Short mmCIF file of N, CA and C in Angstrom, two decimals:
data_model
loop_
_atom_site.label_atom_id
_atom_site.label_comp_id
_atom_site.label_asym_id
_atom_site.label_seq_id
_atom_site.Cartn_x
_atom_site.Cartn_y
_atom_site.Cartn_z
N UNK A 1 10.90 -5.24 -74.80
CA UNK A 1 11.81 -6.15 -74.13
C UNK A 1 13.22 -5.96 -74.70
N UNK A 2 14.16 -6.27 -73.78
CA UNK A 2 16.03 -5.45 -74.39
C UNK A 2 15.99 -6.98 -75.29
N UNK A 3 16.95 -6.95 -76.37
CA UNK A 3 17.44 -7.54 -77.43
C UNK A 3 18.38 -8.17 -77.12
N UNK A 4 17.95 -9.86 -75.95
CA UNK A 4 18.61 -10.89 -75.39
C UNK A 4 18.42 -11.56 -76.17
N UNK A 5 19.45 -12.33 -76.57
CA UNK A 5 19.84 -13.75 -76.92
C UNK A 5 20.64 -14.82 -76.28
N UNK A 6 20.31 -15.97 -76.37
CA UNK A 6 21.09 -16.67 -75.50
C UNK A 6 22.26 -17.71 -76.63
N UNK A 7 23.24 -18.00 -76.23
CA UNK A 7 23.90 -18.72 -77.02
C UNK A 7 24.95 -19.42 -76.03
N UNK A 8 25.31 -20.93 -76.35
CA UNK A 8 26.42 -22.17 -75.41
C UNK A 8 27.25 -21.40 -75.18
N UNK A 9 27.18 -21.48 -73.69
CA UNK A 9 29.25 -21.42 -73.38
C UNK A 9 29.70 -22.08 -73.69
N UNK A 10 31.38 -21.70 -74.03
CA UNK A 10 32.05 -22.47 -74.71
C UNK A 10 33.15 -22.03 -74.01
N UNK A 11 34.34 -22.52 -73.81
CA UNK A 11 35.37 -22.69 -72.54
C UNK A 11 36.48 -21.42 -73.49
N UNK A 12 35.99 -20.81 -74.38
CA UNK A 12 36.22 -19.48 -74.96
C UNK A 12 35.31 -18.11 -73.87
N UNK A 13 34.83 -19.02 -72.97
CA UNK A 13 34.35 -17.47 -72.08
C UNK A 13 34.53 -17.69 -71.25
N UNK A 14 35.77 -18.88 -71.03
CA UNK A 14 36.29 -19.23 -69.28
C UNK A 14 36.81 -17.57 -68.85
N UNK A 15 37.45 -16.70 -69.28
CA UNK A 15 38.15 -15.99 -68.75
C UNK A 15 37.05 -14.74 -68.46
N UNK A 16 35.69 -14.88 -69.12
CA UNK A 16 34.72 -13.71 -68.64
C UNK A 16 34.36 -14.50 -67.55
N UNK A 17 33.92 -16.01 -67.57
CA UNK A 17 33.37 -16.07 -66.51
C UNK A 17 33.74 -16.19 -65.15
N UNK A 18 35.59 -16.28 -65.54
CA UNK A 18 36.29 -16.34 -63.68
C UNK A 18 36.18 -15.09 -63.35
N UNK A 19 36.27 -13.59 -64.47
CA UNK A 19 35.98 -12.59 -64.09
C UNK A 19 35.01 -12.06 -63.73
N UNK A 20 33.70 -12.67 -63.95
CA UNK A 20 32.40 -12.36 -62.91
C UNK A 20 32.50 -12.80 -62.07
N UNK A 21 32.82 -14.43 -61.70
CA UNK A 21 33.00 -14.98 -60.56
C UNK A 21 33.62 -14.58 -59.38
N UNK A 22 34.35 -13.18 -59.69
CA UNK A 22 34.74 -12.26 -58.44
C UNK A 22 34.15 -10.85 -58.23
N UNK A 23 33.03 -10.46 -59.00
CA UNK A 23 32.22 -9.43 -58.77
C UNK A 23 31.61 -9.78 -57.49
N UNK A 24 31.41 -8.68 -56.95
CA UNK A 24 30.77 -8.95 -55.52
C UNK A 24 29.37 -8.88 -55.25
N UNK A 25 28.62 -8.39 -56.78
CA UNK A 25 27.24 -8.72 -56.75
C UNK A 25 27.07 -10.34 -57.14
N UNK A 26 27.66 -10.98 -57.84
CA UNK A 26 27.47 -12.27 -57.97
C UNK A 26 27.88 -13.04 -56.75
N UNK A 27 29.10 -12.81 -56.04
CA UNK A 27 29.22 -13.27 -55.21
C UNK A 27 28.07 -13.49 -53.89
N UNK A 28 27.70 -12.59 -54.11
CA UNK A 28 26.42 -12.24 -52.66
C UNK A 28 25.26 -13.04 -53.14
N UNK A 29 25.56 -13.44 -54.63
CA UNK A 29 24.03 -14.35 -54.79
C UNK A 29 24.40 -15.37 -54.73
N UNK A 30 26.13 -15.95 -55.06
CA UNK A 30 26.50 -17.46 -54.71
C UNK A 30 27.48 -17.43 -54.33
N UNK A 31 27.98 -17.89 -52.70
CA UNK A 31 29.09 -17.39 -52.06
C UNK A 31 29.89 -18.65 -52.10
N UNK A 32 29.13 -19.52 -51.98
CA UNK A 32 29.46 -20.95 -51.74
C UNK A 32 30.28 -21.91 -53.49
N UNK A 33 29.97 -21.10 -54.11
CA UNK A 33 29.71 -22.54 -55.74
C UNK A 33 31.34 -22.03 -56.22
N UNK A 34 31.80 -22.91 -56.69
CA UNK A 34 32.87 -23.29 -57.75
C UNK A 34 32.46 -24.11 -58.63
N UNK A 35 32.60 -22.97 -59.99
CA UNK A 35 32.05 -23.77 -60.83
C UNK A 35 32.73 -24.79 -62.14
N UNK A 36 33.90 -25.36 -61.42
CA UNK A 36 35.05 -25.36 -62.03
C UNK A 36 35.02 -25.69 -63.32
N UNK A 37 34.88 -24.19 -63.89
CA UNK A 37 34.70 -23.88 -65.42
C UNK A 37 35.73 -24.32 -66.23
N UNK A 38 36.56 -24.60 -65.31
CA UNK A 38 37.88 -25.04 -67.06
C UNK A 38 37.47 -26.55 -67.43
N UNK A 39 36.91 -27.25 -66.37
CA UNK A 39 36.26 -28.70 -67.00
C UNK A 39 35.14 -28.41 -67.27
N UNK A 40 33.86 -27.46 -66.76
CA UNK A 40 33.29 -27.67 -67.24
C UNK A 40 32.22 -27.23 -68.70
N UNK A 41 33.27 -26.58 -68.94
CA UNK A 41 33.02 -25.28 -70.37
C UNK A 41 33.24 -26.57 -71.78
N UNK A 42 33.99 -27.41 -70.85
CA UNK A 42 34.45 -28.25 -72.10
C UNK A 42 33.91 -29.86 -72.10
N UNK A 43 32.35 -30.03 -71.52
CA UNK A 43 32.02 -30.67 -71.05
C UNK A 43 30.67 -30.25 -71.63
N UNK A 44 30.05 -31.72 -72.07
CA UNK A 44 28.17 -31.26 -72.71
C UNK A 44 27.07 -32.24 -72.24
N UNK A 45 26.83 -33.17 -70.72
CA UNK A 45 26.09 -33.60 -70.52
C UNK A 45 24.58 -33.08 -71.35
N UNK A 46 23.56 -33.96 -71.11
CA UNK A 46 22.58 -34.49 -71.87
C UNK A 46 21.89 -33.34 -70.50
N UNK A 47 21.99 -33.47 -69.70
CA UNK A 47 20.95 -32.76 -68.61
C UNK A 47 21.09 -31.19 -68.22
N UNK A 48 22.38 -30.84 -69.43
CA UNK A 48 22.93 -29.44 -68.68
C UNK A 48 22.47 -28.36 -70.27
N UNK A 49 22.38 -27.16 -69.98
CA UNK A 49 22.42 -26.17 -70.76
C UNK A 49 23.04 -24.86 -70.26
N UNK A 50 24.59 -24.88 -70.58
CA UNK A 50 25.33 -23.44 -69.67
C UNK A 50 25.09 -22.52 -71.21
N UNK A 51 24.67 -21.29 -70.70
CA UNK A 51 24.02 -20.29 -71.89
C UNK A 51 24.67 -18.83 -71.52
N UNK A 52 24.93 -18.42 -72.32
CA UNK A 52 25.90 -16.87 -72.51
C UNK A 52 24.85 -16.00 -72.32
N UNK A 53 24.14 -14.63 -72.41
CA UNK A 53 23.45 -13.70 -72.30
C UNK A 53 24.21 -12.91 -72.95
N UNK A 54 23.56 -12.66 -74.04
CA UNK A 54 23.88 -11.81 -75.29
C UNK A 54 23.34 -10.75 -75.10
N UNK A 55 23.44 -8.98 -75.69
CA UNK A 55 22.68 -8.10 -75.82
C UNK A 55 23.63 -7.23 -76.13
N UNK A 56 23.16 -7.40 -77.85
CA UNK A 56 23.15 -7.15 -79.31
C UNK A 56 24.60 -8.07 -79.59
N UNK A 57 25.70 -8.02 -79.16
CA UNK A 57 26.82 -8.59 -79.15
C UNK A 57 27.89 -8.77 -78.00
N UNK A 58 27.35 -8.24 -76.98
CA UNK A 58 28.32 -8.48 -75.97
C UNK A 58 27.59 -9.03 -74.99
N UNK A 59 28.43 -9.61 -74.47
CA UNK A 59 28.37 -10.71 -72.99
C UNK A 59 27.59 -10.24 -72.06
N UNK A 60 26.52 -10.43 -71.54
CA UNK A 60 26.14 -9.71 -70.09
C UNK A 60 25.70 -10.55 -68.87
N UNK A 61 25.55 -11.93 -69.38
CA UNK A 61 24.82 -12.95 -68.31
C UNK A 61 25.42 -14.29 -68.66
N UNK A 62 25.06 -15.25 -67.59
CA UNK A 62 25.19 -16.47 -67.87
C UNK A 62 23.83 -16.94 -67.37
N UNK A 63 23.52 -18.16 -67.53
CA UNK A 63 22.45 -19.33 -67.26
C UNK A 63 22.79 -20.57 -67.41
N UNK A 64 22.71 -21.37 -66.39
CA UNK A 64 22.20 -22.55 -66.33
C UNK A 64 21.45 -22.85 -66.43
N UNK A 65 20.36 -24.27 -66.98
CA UNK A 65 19.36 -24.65 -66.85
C UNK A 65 20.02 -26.80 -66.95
N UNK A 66 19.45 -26.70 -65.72
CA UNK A 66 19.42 -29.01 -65.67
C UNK A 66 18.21 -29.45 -65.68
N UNK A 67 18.52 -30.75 -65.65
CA UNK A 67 17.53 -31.68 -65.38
C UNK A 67 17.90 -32.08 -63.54
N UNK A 68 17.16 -31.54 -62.86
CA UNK A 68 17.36 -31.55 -61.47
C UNK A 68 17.72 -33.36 -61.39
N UNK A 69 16.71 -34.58 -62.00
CA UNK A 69 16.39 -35.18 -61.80
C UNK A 69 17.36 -36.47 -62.19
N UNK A 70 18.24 -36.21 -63.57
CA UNK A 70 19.08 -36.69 -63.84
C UNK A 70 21.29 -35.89 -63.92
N UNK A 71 20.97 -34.76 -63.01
CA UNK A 71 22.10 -34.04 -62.84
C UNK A 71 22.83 -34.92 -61.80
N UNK A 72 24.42 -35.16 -62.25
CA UNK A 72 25.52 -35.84 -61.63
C UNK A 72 25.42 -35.68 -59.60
N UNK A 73 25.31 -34.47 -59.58
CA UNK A 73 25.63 -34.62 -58.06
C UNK A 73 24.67 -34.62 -57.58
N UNK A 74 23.20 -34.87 -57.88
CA UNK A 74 21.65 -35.13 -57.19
C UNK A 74 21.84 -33.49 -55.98
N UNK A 75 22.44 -32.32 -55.98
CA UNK A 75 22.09 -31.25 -55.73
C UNK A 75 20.84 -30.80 -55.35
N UNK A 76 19.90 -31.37 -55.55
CA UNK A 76 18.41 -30.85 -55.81
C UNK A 76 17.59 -32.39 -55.29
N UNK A 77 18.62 -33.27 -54.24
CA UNK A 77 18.26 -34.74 -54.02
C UNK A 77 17.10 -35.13 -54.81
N UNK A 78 16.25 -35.78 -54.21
CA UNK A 78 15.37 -36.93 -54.76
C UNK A 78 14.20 -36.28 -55.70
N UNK A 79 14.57 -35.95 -56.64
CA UNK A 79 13.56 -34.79 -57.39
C UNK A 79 13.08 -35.55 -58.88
N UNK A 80 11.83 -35.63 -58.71
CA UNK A 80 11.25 -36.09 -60.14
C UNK A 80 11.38 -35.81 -61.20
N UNK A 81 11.14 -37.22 -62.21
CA UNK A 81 10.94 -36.25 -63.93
C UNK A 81 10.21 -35.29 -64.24
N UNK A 82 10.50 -34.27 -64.82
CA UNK A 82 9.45 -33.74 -65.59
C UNK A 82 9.78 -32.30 -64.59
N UNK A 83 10.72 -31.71 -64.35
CA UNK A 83 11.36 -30.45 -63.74
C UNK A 83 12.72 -30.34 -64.37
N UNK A 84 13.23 -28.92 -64.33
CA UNK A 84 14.23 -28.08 -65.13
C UNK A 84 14.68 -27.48 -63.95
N UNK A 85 16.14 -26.95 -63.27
CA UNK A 85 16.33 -26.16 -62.55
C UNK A 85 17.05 -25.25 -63.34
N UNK A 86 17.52 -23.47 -63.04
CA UNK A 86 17.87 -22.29 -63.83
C UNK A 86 18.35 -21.81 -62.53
N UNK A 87 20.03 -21.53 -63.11
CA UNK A 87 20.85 -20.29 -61.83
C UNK A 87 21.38 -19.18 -63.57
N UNK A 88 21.30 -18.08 -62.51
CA UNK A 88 21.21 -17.13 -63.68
C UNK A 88 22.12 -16.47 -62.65
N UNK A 89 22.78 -15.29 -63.50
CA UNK A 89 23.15 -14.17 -63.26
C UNK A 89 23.63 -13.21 -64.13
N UNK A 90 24.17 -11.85 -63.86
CA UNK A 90 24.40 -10.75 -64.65
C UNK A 90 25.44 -10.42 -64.32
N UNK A 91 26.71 -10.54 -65.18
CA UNK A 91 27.92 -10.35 -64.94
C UNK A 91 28.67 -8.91 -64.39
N UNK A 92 28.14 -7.97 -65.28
CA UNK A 92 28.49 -6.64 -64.77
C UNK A 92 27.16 -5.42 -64.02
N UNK A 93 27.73 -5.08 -63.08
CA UNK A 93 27.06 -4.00 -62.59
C UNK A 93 26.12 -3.21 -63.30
N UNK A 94 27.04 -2.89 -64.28
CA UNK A 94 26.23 -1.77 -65.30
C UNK A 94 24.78 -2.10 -65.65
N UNK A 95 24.62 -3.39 -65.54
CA UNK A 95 23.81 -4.08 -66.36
C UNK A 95 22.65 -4.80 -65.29
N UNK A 96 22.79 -4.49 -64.47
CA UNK A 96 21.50 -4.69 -63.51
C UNK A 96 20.41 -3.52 -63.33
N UNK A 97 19.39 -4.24 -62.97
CA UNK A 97 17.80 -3.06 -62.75
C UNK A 97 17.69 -2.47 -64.44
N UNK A 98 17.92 -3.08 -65.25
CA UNK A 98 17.51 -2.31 -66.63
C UNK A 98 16.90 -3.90 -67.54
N UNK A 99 16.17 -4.82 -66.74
CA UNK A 99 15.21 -5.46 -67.31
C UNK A 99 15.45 -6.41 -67.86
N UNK A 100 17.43 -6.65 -67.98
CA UNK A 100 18.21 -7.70 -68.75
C UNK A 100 17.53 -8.57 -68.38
N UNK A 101 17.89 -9.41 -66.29
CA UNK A 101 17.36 -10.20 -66.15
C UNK A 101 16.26 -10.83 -66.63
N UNK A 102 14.90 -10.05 -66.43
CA UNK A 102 13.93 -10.59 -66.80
C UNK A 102 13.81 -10.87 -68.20
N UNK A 103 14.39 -10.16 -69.00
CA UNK A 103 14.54 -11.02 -70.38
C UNK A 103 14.91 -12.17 -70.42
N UNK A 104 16.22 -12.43 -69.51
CA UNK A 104 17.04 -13.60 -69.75
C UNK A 104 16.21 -14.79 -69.22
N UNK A 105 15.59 -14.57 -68.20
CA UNK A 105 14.52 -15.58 -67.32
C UNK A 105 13.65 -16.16 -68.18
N UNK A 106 13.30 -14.78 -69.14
CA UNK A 106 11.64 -15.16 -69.82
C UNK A 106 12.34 -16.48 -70.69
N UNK A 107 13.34 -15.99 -71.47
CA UNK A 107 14.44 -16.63 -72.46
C UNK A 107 14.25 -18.43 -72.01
N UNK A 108 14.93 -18.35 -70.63
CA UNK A 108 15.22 -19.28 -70.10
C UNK A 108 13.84 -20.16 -69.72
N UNK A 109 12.93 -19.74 -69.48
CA UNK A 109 11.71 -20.23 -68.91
C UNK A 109 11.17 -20.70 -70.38
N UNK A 110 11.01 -20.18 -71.26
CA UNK A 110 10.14 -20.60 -72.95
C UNK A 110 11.77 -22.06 -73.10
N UNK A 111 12.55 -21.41 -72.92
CA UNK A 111 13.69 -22.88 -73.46
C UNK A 111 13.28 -24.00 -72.63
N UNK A 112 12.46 -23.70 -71.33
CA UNK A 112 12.50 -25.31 -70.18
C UNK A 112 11.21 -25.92 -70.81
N UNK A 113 10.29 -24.72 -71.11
CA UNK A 113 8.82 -25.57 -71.50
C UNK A 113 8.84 -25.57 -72.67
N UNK A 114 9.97 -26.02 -73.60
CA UNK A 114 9.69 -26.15 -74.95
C UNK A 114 9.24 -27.87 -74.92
N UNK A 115 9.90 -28.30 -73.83
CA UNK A 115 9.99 -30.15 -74.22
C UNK A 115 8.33 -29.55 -73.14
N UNK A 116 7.48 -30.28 -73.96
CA UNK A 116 6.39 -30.81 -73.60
C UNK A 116 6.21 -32.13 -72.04
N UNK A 117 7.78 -32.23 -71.70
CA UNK A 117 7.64 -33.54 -70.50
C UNK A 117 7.84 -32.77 -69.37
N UNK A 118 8.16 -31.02 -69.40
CA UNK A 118 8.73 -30.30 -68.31
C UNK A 118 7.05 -29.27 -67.61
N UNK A 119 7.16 -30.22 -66.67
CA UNK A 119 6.13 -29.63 -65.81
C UNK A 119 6.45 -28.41 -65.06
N UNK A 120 7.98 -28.73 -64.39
CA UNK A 120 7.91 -27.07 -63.72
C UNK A 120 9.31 -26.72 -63.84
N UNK A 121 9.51 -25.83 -62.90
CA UNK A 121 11.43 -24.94 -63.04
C UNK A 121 11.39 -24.72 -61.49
N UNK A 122 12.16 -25.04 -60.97
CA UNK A 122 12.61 -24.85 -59.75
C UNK A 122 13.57 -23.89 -59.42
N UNK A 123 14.13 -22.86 -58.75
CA UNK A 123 15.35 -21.72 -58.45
C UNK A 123 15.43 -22.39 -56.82
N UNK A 124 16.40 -21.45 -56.29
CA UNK A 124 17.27 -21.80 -55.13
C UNK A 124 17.90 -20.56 -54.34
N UNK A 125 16.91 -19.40 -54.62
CA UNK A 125 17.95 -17.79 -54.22
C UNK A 125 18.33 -18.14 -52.97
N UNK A 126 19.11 -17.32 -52.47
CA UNK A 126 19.82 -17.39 -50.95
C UNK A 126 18.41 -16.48 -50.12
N UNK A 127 18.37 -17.48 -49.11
CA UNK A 127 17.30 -16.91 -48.13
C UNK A 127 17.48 -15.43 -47.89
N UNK A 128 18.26 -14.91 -47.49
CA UNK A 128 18.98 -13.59 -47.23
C UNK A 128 18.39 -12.54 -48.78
N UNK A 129 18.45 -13.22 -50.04
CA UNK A 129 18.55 -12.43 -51.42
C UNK A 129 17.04 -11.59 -51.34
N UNK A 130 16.39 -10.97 -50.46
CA UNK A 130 14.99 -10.70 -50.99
C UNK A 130 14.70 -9.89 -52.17
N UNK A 131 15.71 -9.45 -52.46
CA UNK A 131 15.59 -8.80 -54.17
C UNK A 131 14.83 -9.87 -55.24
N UNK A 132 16.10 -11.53 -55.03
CA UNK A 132 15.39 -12.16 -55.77
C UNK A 132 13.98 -13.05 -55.36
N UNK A 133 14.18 -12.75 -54.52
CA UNK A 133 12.99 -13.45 -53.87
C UNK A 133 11.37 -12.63 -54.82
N UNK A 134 11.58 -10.97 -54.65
CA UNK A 134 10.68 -10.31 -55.42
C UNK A 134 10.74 -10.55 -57.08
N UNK A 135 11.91 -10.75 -57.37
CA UNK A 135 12.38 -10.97 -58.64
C UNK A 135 12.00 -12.28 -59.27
N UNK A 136 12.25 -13.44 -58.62
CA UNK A 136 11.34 -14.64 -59.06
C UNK A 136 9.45 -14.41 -59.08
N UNK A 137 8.85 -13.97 -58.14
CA UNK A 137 7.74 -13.70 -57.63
C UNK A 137 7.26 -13.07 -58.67
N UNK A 138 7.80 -12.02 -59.09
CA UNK A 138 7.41 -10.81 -59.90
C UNK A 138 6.93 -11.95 -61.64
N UNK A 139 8.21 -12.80 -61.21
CA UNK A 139 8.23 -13.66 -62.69
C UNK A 139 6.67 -15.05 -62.47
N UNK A 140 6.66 -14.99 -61.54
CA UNK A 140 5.06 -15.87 -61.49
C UNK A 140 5.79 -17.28 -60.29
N UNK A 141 7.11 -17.49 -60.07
CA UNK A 141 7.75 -18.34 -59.07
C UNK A 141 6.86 -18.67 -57.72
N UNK A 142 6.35 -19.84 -57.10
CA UNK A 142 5.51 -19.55 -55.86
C UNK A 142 6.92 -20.24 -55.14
N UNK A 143 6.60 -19.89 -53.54
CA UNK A 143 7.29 -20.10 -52.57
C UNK A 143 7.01 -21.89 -52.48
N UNK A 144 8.21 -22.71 -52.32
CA UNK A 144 7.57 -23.91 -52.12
C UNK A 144 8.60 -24.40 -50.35
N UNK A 145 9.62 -24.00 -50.02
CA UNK A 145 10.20 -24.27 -48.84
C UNK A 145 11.42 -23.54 -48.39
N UNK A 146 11.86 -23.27 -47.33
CA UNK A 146 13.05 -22.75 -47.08
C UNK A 146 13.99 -24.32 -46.72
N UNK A 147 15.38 -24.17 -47.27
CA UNK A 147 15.65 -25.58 -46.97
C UNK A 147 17.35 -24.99 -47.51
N UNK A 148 18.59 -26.44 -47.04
CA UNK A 148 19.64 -25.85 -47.03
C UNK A 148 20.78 -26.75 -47.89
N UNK A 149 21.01 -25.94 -48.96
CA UNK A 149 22.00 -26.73 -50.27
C UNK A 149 23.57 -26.41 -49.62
N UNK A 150 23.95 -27.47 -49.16
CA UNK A 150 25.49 -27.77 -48.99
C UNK A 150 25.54 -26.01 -47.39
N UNK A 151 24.49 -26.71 -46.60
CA UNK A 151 24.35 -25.21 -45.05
C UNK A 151 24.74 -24.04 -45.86
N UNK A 152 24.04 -24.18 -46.47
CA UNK A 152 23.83 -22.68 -47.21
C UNK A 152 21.94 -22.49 -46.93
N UNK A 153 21.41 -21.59 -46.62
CA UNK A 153 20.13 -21.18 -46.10
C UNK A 153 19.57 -20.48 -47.63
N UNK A 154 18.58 -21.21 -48.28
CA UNK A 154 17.83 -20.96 -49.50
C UNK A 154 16.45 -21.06 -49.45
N UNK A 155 15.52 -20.20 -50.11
CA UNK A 155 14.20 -20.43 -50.64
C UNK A 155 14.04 -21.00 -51.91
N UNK A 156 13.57 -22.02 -51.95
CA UNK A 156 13.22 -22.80 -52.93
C UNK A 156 11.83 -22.67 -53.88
N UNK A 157 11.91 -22.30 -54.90
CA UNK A 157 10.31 -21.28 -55.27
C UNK A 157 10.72 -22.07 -57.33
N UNK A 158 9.15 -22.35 -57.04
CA UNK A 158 9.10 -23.48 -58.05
C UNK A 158 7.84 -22.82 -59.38
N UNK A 159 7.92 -22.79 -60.76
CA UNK A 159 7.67 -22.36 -61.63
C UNK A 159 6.49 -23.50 -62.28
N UNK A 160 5.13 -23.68 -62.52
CA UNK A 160 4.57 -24.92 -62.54
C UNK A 160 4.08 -24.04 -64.41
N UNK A 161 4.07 -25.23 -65.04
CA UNK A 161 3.86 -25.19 -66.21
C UNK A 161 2.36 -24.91 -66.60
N UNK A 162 1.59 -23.64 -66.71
CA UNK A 162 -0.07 -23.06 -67.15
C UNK A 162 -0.85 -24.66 -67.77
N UNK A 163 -1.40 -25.19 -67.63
CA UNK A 163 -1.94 -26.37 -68.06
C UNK A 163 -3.02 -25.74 -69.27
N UNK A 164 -2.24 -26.65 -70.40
CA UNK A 164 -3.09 -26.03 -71.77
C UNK A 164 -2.26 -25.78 -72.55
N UNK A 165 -1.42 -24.55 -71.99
CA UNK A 165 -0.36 -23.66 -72.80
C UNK A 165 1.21 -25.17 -72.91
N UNK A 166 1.22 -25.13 -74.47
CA UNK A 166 2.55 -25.72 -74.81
C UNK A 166 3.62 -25.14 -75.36
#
């Protein structure tokens, strides 16, 4: 597995992250989001975890991970305790199809089921994305609805916690 680490954004990587925010592979996975990083880099709600993607020392990803259930703009409407949602991506080109992602996922997936109250992980790819569509799938994600965040057209594919395994 490549030698990911994850570590807080900190509004010290506002300027990598407006500069992914115009790559056109990220764009095609979120056409719609502003993530208006200058407030919110400097900002630490209780429900949020914005995470850098390390590998060995330089920058290659970001991650989110919330609490669908207690996040400010109910995004993910009427959604129960005991779920985590994760938007990921890979900042530079270079750095796609060589397995980062799925490191960063695995990363991200062991950080949601560390609290023992998190039953599952929910994603949101763009209906259109079938890369990630295989790419969640591949990661164990089942299909749970096609449905539409702010008329934006998404598959909604939900991560349920192995019963046993803590």
């Amino acid at each position: 597995m490549a030698n990911i680490k994850l570590r807080p954004a900190t509004i010290n990587d506002l300027d990598l992250l407006l500069y992914w925010d115009k790559k056109q592979h990220v764009i095609d996975c979120d056409p719609d989001d502003d993530w208006n990083w200058e407030i919110e880099l400097n900002r630490d709600p209780e429900w949020r975890d914005q995470l850098i993607a390390m590998l060995n020392e330089e920058p290659i990803g970001f991650i989110q991970i919330i609490d669908p259930h207690n996040e400010e703009t109910h995004y993910w409407g009427d959604v129960g305790e005991g779920k985590r949602a994760i938007d990921i991506w890979i900042g530079e080109e270079e750095h796609l199809n060589k397995g980062y992602g799925t490191a960063m996922m695995q990363l991200a997936i062991e950080r949601c089921f560390q609290s023992p109250d998190v039953e599952s992980i929910l994603i949101d790819p763009l209906k259109s994305n079938i890369k990630a569509h295989r790419f969640y799938e591949k990661l164990g994600f089942e299909f749970v609805e096609e449905r539409a965040f702010y008329e934006t057209a998404c598959y909604v594919y939900e991560l349920k916690r192995i019963p046993g395994i803590k």
